Amino acid sequence: MDHSKSIMPVSRINALSDGVFAVAMTLLVVNLSIPENIRLTDTQLHVVLMNQAQKFSNYVISFLLTAVFWITHHRQHHYIKRTDTIHLWINIFILMFVVLVPFSTSLVGDYGGSTTAEVFFAGNMMMIAVLFRANWLYATKKGRLIEPDADQEKIQDGMQRSSLFIAVCFLAFILSLLIPRWSSLTYLLFPIGVYLRRFKR
């Protein structure tokens, strides 16, 4: 099969993705707010901010996760040189769930500890992780969308990285059913896992 042709430049996908990620990461801060049209005393302001501690925590976790998704997208497309209809739609679905991140973050911010809210958030992260795995697997299988002389070690590294993130998301999903209030902290295992992999090397 001839994989040399592409239905559009990969740069078009990257440009759209950069814009979507930028909007999604910016919208995360909208979940943080203070009362408008009223001047708060220092004590009142302190109380308002402290009451949003969980929202600040969710904001940081979601922002960092979205940043990881963005970095992953660019790492994958550093090696992906062509695109086709299936690859294009995989990326569109990735962006669809990325745009959902501000809403799922708002949900766990407003209903912290709620099983439904935490499961929704964990499901959102899981879908993105699975789609990134599918994107990389589809692009690299039999050199479909990458160069023939691509570094096989880098390809395997991408597979292992995506497997690690799916495992972390799956664990977070299970914990959201059992101990929902603490399930979001599971995502901290991802950077730890990446660091340990590098340390072993």
PDB file of C-alpha atoms in Angstrom:
ATOM      1  CA  MET A   1       0.000   0.000   0.000  1.00  0.00           C
ATOM      2  CA  ASP A   2       1.267   3.444  -0.920  1.00  0.00           C
ATOM      3  CA  HIS A   3       1.459   5.623   2.211  1.00  0.00           C
ATOM      4  CA  SER A   4       3.319   8.473   0.555  1.00  0.00           C
ATOM      5  CA  LYS A   5       0.228  10.579  -0.103  1.00  0.00           C
ATOM      6  CA  SER A   6      -1.449  12.756   2.521  1.00  0.00           C
ATOM      7  CA  ILE A   7      -4.911  14.280   2.331  1.00  0.00           C
ATOM      8  CA  MET A   8      -3.594  17.495   3.899  1.00  0.00           C
ATOM      9  CA  PRO A   9      -0.395  18.815   5.500  1.00  0.00           C
ATOM     10  CA  VAL A  10       0.104  17.551   9.057  1.00  0.00           C
ATOM     11  CA  SER A  11       0.857  21.169   9.983  1.00  0.00           C
ATOM     12  CA  ARG A  12      -2.849  21.927   9.589  1.00  0.00           C
ATOM     13  CA  ILE A  13      -3.673  19.389  12.302  1.00  0.00           C
ATOM     14  CA  ASN A  14      -0.979  20.833  14.557  1.00  0.00           C
ATOM     15  CA  ALA A  15      -2.264  24.384  14.050  1.00  0.00           C
ATOM     16  CA  LEU A  16      -5.825  23.406  14.926  1.00  0.00           C
ATOM     17  CA  SER A  17      -4.628  21.400  17.922  1.00  0.00           C
ATOM     18  CA  ASP A  18      -2.516  24.269  19.281  1.00  0.00           C
ATOM     19  CA  GLY A  19      -5.543  26.561  19.119  1.00  0.00           C
ATOM     20  CA  VAL A  20      -7.857  24.066  20.806  1.00  0.00           C
ATOM     21  CA  PHE A  21      -5.368  23.280  23.565  1.00  0.00           C
ATOM     22  CA  ALA A  22      -4.772  27.003  24.183  1.00  0.00           C
ATOM     23  CA  VAL A  23      -8.509  27.663  24.548  1.00  0.00           C
ATOM     24  CA  ALA A  24      -9.072  24.620  26.780  1.00  0.00           C
ATOM     25  CA  MET A  25      -6.171  25.539  29.092  1.00  0.00           C
ATOM     26  CA  THR A  26      -7.365  29.156  29.307  1.00  0.00           C
ATOM     27  CA  LEU A  27     -10.946  28.163  30.113  1.00  0.00           C
ATOM     28  CA  LEU A  28      -9.762  26.171  33.130  1.00  0.00           C
ATOM     29  CA  VAL A  29      -9.233  29.378  35.100  1.00  0.00           C
ATOM     30  CA  VAL A  30     -12.885  30.393  34.600  1.00  0.00           C
ATOM     31  CA  ASN A  31     -13.780  27.869  37.306  1.00  0.00           C
ATOM     32  CA  LEU A  32     -12.103  30.170  39.848  1.00  0.00           C
ATOM     33  CA  SER A  33     -14.087  33.237  40.899  1.00  0.00           C
ATOM     34  CA  ILE A  34     -14.772  35.773  43.618  1.00  0.00           C
ATOM     35  CA  PRO A  35     -18.018  37.672  44.283  1.00  0.00           C
ATOM     36  CA  GLU A  36     -18.489  40.605  41.925  1.00  0.00           C
ATOM     37  CA  ASN A  37     -19.843  44.082  42.678  1.00  0.00           C
ATOM     38  CA  ILE A  38     -18.833  43.828  46.305  1.00  0.00           C
ATOM     39  CA  ARG A  39     -15.688  44.939  48.101  1.00  0.00           C
ATOM     40  CA  LEU A  40     -14.464  42.156  50.381  1.00  0.00           C
ATOM     41  CA  THR A  41     -12.492  42.747  53.530  1.00  0.00           C
ATOM     42  CA  ASP A  42      -9.153  41.007  53.815  1.00  0.00           C
ATOM     43  CA  THR A  43     -10.700  38.396  56.118  1.00  0.00           C
ATOM     44  CA  GLN A  44     -13.594  37.769  53.734  1.00  0.00           C
ATOM     45  CA  LEU A  45     -11.230  37.477  50.767  1.00  0.00           C
ATOM     46  CA  HIS A  46      -9.125  34.986  52.684  1.00  0.00           C
ATOM     47  CA  VAL A  47     -12.222  32.886  53.458  1.00  0.00           C
ATOM     48  CA  VAL A  48     -13.414  33.007  49.840  1.00  0.00           C
ATOM     49  CA  LEU A  49     -10.034  31.857  48.536  1.00  0.00           C
ATOM     50  CA  MET A  50      -9.700  29.130  51.159  1.00  0.00           C
ATOM     51  CA  ASN A  51     -13.166  27.840  50.276  1.00  0.00           C
ATOM     52  CA  GLN A  52     -11.919  27.377  46.721  1.00  0.00           C
ATOM     53  CA  ALA A  53      -8.863  25.347  47.716  1.00  0.00           C
ATOM     54  CA  GLN A  54     -10.300  22.253  46.051  1.00  0.00           C
ATOM     55  CA  LYS A  55     -10.985  24.219  42.861  1.00  0.00           C
ATOM     56  CA  PHE A  56      -7.405  25.516  42.840  1.00  0.00           C
ATOM     57  CA  SER A  57      -6.160  21.952  43.246  1.00  0.00           C
ATOM     58  CA  ASN A  58      -8.373  20.748  40.386  1.00  0.00           C
ATOM     59  CA  TYR A  59      -7.191  23.657  38.242  1.00  0.00           C
ATOM     60  CA  VAL A  60      -3.521  22.769  38.757  1.00  0.00           C
ATOM     61  CA  ILE A  61      -4.057  19.057  38.077  1.00  0.00           C
ATOM     62  CA  SER A  62      -6.180  19.689  34.972  1.00  0.00           C
ATOM     63  CA  PHE A  63      -3.807  22.333  33.605  1.00  0.00           C
ATOM     64  CA  LEU A  64      -0.807  20.036  34.006  1.00  0.00           C
ATOM     65  CA  LEU A  65      -2.665  17.081  32.485  1.00  0.00           C
ATOM     66  CA  THR A  66      -3.728  19.194  29.511  1.00  0.00           C
ATOM     67  CA  ALA A  67      -0.119  20.324  29.151  1.00  0.00           C
ATOM     68  CA  VAL A  68       0.952  16.662  29.118  1.00  0.00           C
ATOM     69  CA  PHE A  69      -1.618  15.989  26.375  1.00  0.00           C
ATOM     70  CA  TRP A  70      -0.299  18.916  24.339  1.00  0.00           C
ATOM     71  CA  ILE A  71       3.313  17.773  24.723  1.00  0.00           C
ATOM     72  CA  THR A  72       2.295  14.222  23.784  1.00  0.00           C
ATOM     73  CA  HIS A  73       0.524  15.510  20.688  1.00  0.00           C
ATOM     74  CA  HIS A  74       3.623  17.367  19.528  1.00  0.00           C
ATOM     75  CA  ARG A  75       5.908  14.446  20.313  1.00  0.00           C
ATOM     76  CA  GLN A  76       3.758  12.125  18.222  1.00  0.00           C
ATOM     77  CA  HIS A  77       3.478  14.544  15.319  1.00  0.00           C
ATOM     78  CA  HIS A  78       7.203  15.123  15.285  1.00  0.00           C
ATOM     79  CA  TYR A  79       7.381  11.639  13.745  1.00  0.00           C
ATOM     80  CA  ILE A  80       4.027  11.601  11.928  1.00  0.00           C
ATOM     81  CA  LYS A  81       4.690  13.024   8.477  1.00  0.00           C
ATOM     82  CA  ARG A  82       1.415  12.237   6.675  1.00  0.00           C
ATOM     83  CA  THR A  83      -2.262  11.976   7.473  1.00  0.00           C
ATOM     84  CA  ASP A  84      -5.308  10.188   6.137  1.00  0.00           C
ATOM     85  CA  THR A  85      -9.005  10.218   6.905  1.00  0.00           C
ATOM     86  CA  ILE A  86      -8.838   7.804   9.855  1.00  0.00           C
ATOM     87  CA  HIS A  87      -5.887   9.609  11.424  1.00  0.00           C
ATOM     88  CA  LEU A  88      -7.637  12.933  10.931  1.00  0.00           C
ATOM     89  CA  TRP A  89     -10.774  11.755  12.718  1.00  0.00           C
ATOM     90  CA  ILE A  90      -8.802  10.226  15.589  1.00  0.00           C
ATOM     91  CA  ASN A  91      -7.285  13.673  16.153  1.00  0.00           C
ATOM     92  CA  ILE A  92     -10.679  15.365  15.926  1.00  0.00           C
ATOM     93  CA  PHE A  93     -12.015  13.057  18.640  1.00  0.00           C
ATOM     94  CA  ILE A  94      -8.924  13.780  20.758  1.00  0.00           C
ATOM     95  CA  LEU A  95      -9.668  17.499  20.522  1.00  0.00           C
ATOM     96  CA  MET A  96     -13.347  16.907  21.293  1.00  0.00           C
ATOM     97  CA  PHE A  97     -12.436  15.373  24.652  1.00  0.00           C
ATOM     98  CA  VAL A  98      -9.728  17.990  25.305  1.00  0.00           C
ATOM     99  CA  VAL A  99     -12.355  20.731  24.941  1.00  0.00           C
ATOM    100  CA  LEU A 100     -14.451  18.835  27.517  1.00  0.00           C
ATOM    101  CA  VAL A 101     -11.708  19.090  30.174  1.00  0.00           C
ATOM    102  CA  PRO A 102     -12.765  22.557  31.486  1.00  0.00           C
ATOM    103  CA  PHE A 103     -16.325  21.271  32.002  1.00  0.00           C
ATOM    104  CA  SER A 104     -15.251  18.070  33.756  1.00  0.00           C
ATOM    105  CA  THR A 105     -12.864  20.123  35.908  1.00  0.00           C
ATOM    106  CA  SER A 106     -15.695  22.497  36.814  1.00  0.00           C
ATOM    107  CA  LEU A 107     -17.846  19.504  37.688  1.00  0.00           C
ATOM    108  CA  VAL A 108     -15.386  18.081  40.221  1.00  0.00           C
ATOM    109  CA  GLY A 109     -14.776  21.609  41.516  1.00  0.00           C
ATOM    110  CA  ASP A 110     -18.461  22.173  42.253  1.00  0.00           C
ATOM    111  CA  TYR A 111     -19.165  18.599  43.365  1.00  0.00           C
ATOM    112  CA  GLY A 112     -15.883  17.559  44.932  1.00  0.00           C
ATOM    113  CA  GLY A 113     -16.078  14.066  46.387  1.00  0.00           C
ATOM    114  CA  SER A 114     -19.105  13.183  44.286  1.00  0.00           C
ATOM    115  CA  THR A 115     -18.714   9.764  42.688  1.00  0.00           C
ATOM    116  CA  THR A 116     -20.561  10.875  39.552  1.00  0.00           C
ATOM    117  CA  ALA A 117     -18.392  13.974  39.091  1.00  0.00           C
ATOM    118  CA  GLU A 118     -15.124  12.122  39.704  1.00  0.00           C
ATOM    119  CA  VAL A 119     -16.110   9.261  37.391  1.00  0.00           C
ATOM    120  CA  PHE A 120     -16.982  11.782  34.681  1.00  0.00           C
ATOM    121  CA  PHE A 121     -13.592  13.491  35.057  1.00  0.00           C
ATOM    122  CA  ALA A 122     -11.712  10.188  35.122  1.00  0.00           C
ATOM    123  CA  GLY A 123     -13.649   8.993  32.090  1.00  0.00           C
ATOM    124  CA  ASN A 124     -12.700  12.188  30.246  1.00  0.00           C
ATOM    125  CA  MET A 125      -9.008  11.602  30.981  1.00  0.00           C
ATOM    126  CA  MET A 126      -9.288   7.919  30.053  1.00  0.00           C
ATOM    127  CA  MET A 127     -10.800   8.694  26.652  1.00  0.00           C
ATOM    128  CA  ILE A 128      -7.994  11.134  25.824  1.00  0.00           C
ATOM    129  CA  ALA A 129      -5.342   8.633  26.889  1.00  0.00           C
ATOM    130  CA  VAL A 130      -6.918   5.821  24.840  1.00  0.00           C
ATOM    131  CA  LEU A 131      -7.265   8.044  21.769  1.00  0.00           C
ATOM    132  CA  PHE A 132      -3.617   9.131  21.975  1.00  0.00           C
ATOM    133  CA  ARG A 133      -2.649   5.466  22.140  1.00  0.00           C
ATOM    134  CA  ALA A 134      -4.838   4.775  19.092  1.00  0.00           C
ATOM    135  CA  ASN A 135      -3.314   7.755  17.273  1.00  0.00           C
ATOM    136  CA  TRP A 136       0.234   6.519  17.806  1.00  0.00           C
ATOM    137  CA  LEU A 137      -0.599   2.879  17.100  1.00  0.00           C
ATOM    138  CA  TYR A 138      -2.419   3.722  13.871  1.00  0.00           C
ATOM    139  CA  ALA A 139       0.281   6.083  12.628  1.00  0.00           C
ATOM    140  CA  THR A 140       3.229   3.766  13.333  1.00  0.00           C
ATOM    141  CA  LYS A 141       1.773   0.396  12.340  1.00  0.00           C
ATOM    142  CA  LYS A 142       3.710  -0.827   9.292  1.00  0.00           C
ATOM    143  CA  GLY A 143       5.115   2.694   8.944  1.00  0.00           C
ATOM    144  CA  ARG A 144       1.713   3.943   7.814  1.00  0.00           C
ATOM    145  CA  LEU A 145       2.205   7.665   8.528  1.00  0.00           C
ATOM    146  CA  ILE A 146       5.836   7.907   9.582  1.00  0.00           C
ATOM    147  CA  GLU A 147       9.130   7.799   7.735  1.00  0.00           C
ATOM    148  CA  PRO A 148      10.482   4.315   6.938  1.00  0.00           C
ATOM    149  CA  ASP A 149      13.732   5.007   8.805  1.00  0.00           C
ATOM    150  CA  ALA A 150      12.032   6.307  11.969  1.00  0.00           C
ATOM    151  CA  ASP A 151      13.820   5.443  15.213  1.00  0.00           C
ATOM    152  CA  GLN A 152      12.190   2.222  16.457  1.00  0.00           C
ATOM    153  CA  GLU A 153      13.307   2.940  20.004  1.00  0.00           C
ATOM    154  CA  LYS A 154      11.344   6.205  19.925  1.00  0.00           C
ATOM    155  CA  ILE A 155       8.305   4.368  18.582  1.00  0.00           C
ATOM    156  CA  GLN A 156       8.453   1.846  21.426  1.00  0.00           C
ATOM    157  CA  ASP A 157       9.002   4.647  23.920  1.00  0.00           C
ATOM    158  CA  GLY A 158       5.784   6.265  22.693  1.00  0.00           C
ATOM    159  CA  MET A 159       3.946   2.960  23.108  1.00  0.00           C
ATOM    160  CA  GLN A 160       5.220   2.520  26.660  1.00  0.00           C
ATOM    161  CA  ARG A 161       4.430   6.106  27.592  1.00  0.00           C
ATOM    162  CA  SER A 162       0.850   5.798  26.314  1.00  0.00           C
ATOM    163  CA  SER A 163       0.430   2.454  28.120  1.00  0.00           C
ATOM    164  CA  LEU A 164       1.608   4.072  31.350  1.00  0.00           C
ATOM    165  CA  PHE A 165      -0.857   6.914  31.036  1.00  0.00           C
ATOM    166  CA  ILE A 166      -3.760   4.553  30.274  1.00  0.00           C
ATOM    167  CA  ALA A 167      -2.826   2.526  33.363  1.00  0.00           C
ATOM    168  CA  VAL A 168      -2.796   5.674  35.533  1.00  0.00           C
ATOM    169  CA  CYS A 169      -6.152   6.810  34.118  1.00  0.00           C
ATOM    170  CA  PHE A 170      -7.653   3.370  34.666  1.00  0.00           C
ATOM    171  CA  LEU A 171      -6.481   3.388  38.290  1.00  0.00           C
ATOM    172  CA  ALA A 172      -7.957   6.875  38.760  1.00  0.00           C
ATOM    173  CA  PHE A 173     -11.243   5.645  37.263  1.00  0.00           C
ATOM    174  CA  ILE A 174     -11.393   2.709  39.703  1.00  0.00           C
ATOM    175  CA  LEU A 175     -10.545   4.945  42.664  1.00  0.00           C
ATOM    176  CA  SER A 176     -13.248   7.432  41.589  1.00  0.00           C
ATOM    177  CA  LEU A 177     -15.738   4.638  42.265  1.00  0.00           C
ATOM    178  CA  LEU A 178     -14.205   3.673  45.618  1.00  0.00           C
ATOM    179  CA  ILE A 179     -12.690   6.825  47.168  1.00  0.00           C
ATOM    180  CA  PRO A 180     -13.718   9.637  44.786  1.00  0.00           C
ATOM    181  CA  ARG A 181     -12.285  12.521  46.812  1.00  0.00           C
ATOM    182  CA  TRP A 182      -8.710  11.276  46.397  1.00  0.00           C
ATOM    183  CA  SER A 183      -8.880   9.783  42.916  1.00  0.00           C
ATOM    184  CA  SER A 184      -7.507  12.902  41.161  1.00  0.00           C
ATOM    185  CA  LEU A 185      -4.214  12.594  43.031  1.00  0.00           C
ATOM    186  CA  THR A 186      -3.610   9.368  41.119  1.00  0.00           C
ATOM    187  CA  TYR A 187      -2.552  11.411  38.081  1.00  0.00           C
ATOM    188  CA  LEU A 188       0.599  12.434  39.948  1.00  0.00           C
ATOM    189  CA  LEU A 189       1.790   8.878  39.322  1.00  0.00           C
ATOM    190  CA  PHE A 190       2.282   9.668  35.646  1.00  0.00           C
ATOM    191  CA  PRO A 191       5.252  12.078  35.986  1.00  0.00           C
ATOM    192  CA  ILE A 192       6.656   9.800  38.700  1.00  0.00           C
ATOM    193  CA  GLY A 193       6.389   6.823  36.348  1.00  0.00           C
ATOM    194  CA  VAL A 194       8.065   8.736  33.516  1.00  0.00           C
ATOM    195  CA  TYR A 195      10.902   9.765  35.829  1.00  0.00           C
ATOM    196  CA  LEU A 196      11.421   6.176  37.057  1.00  0.00           C
ATOM    197  CA  ARG A 197      11.552   4.906  33.458  1.00  0.00           C
ATOM    198  CA  ARG A 198      14.277   7.438  32.650  1.00  0.00           C
ATOM    199  CA  PHE A 199      16.136   6.580  35.859  1.00  0.00           C
ATOM    200  CA  LYS A 200      16.174   2.876  34.948  1.00  0.00           C
ATOM    201  CA  ARG A 201      17.716   3.737  31.596  1.00  0.00           C
TER     202      ARG A 201
END
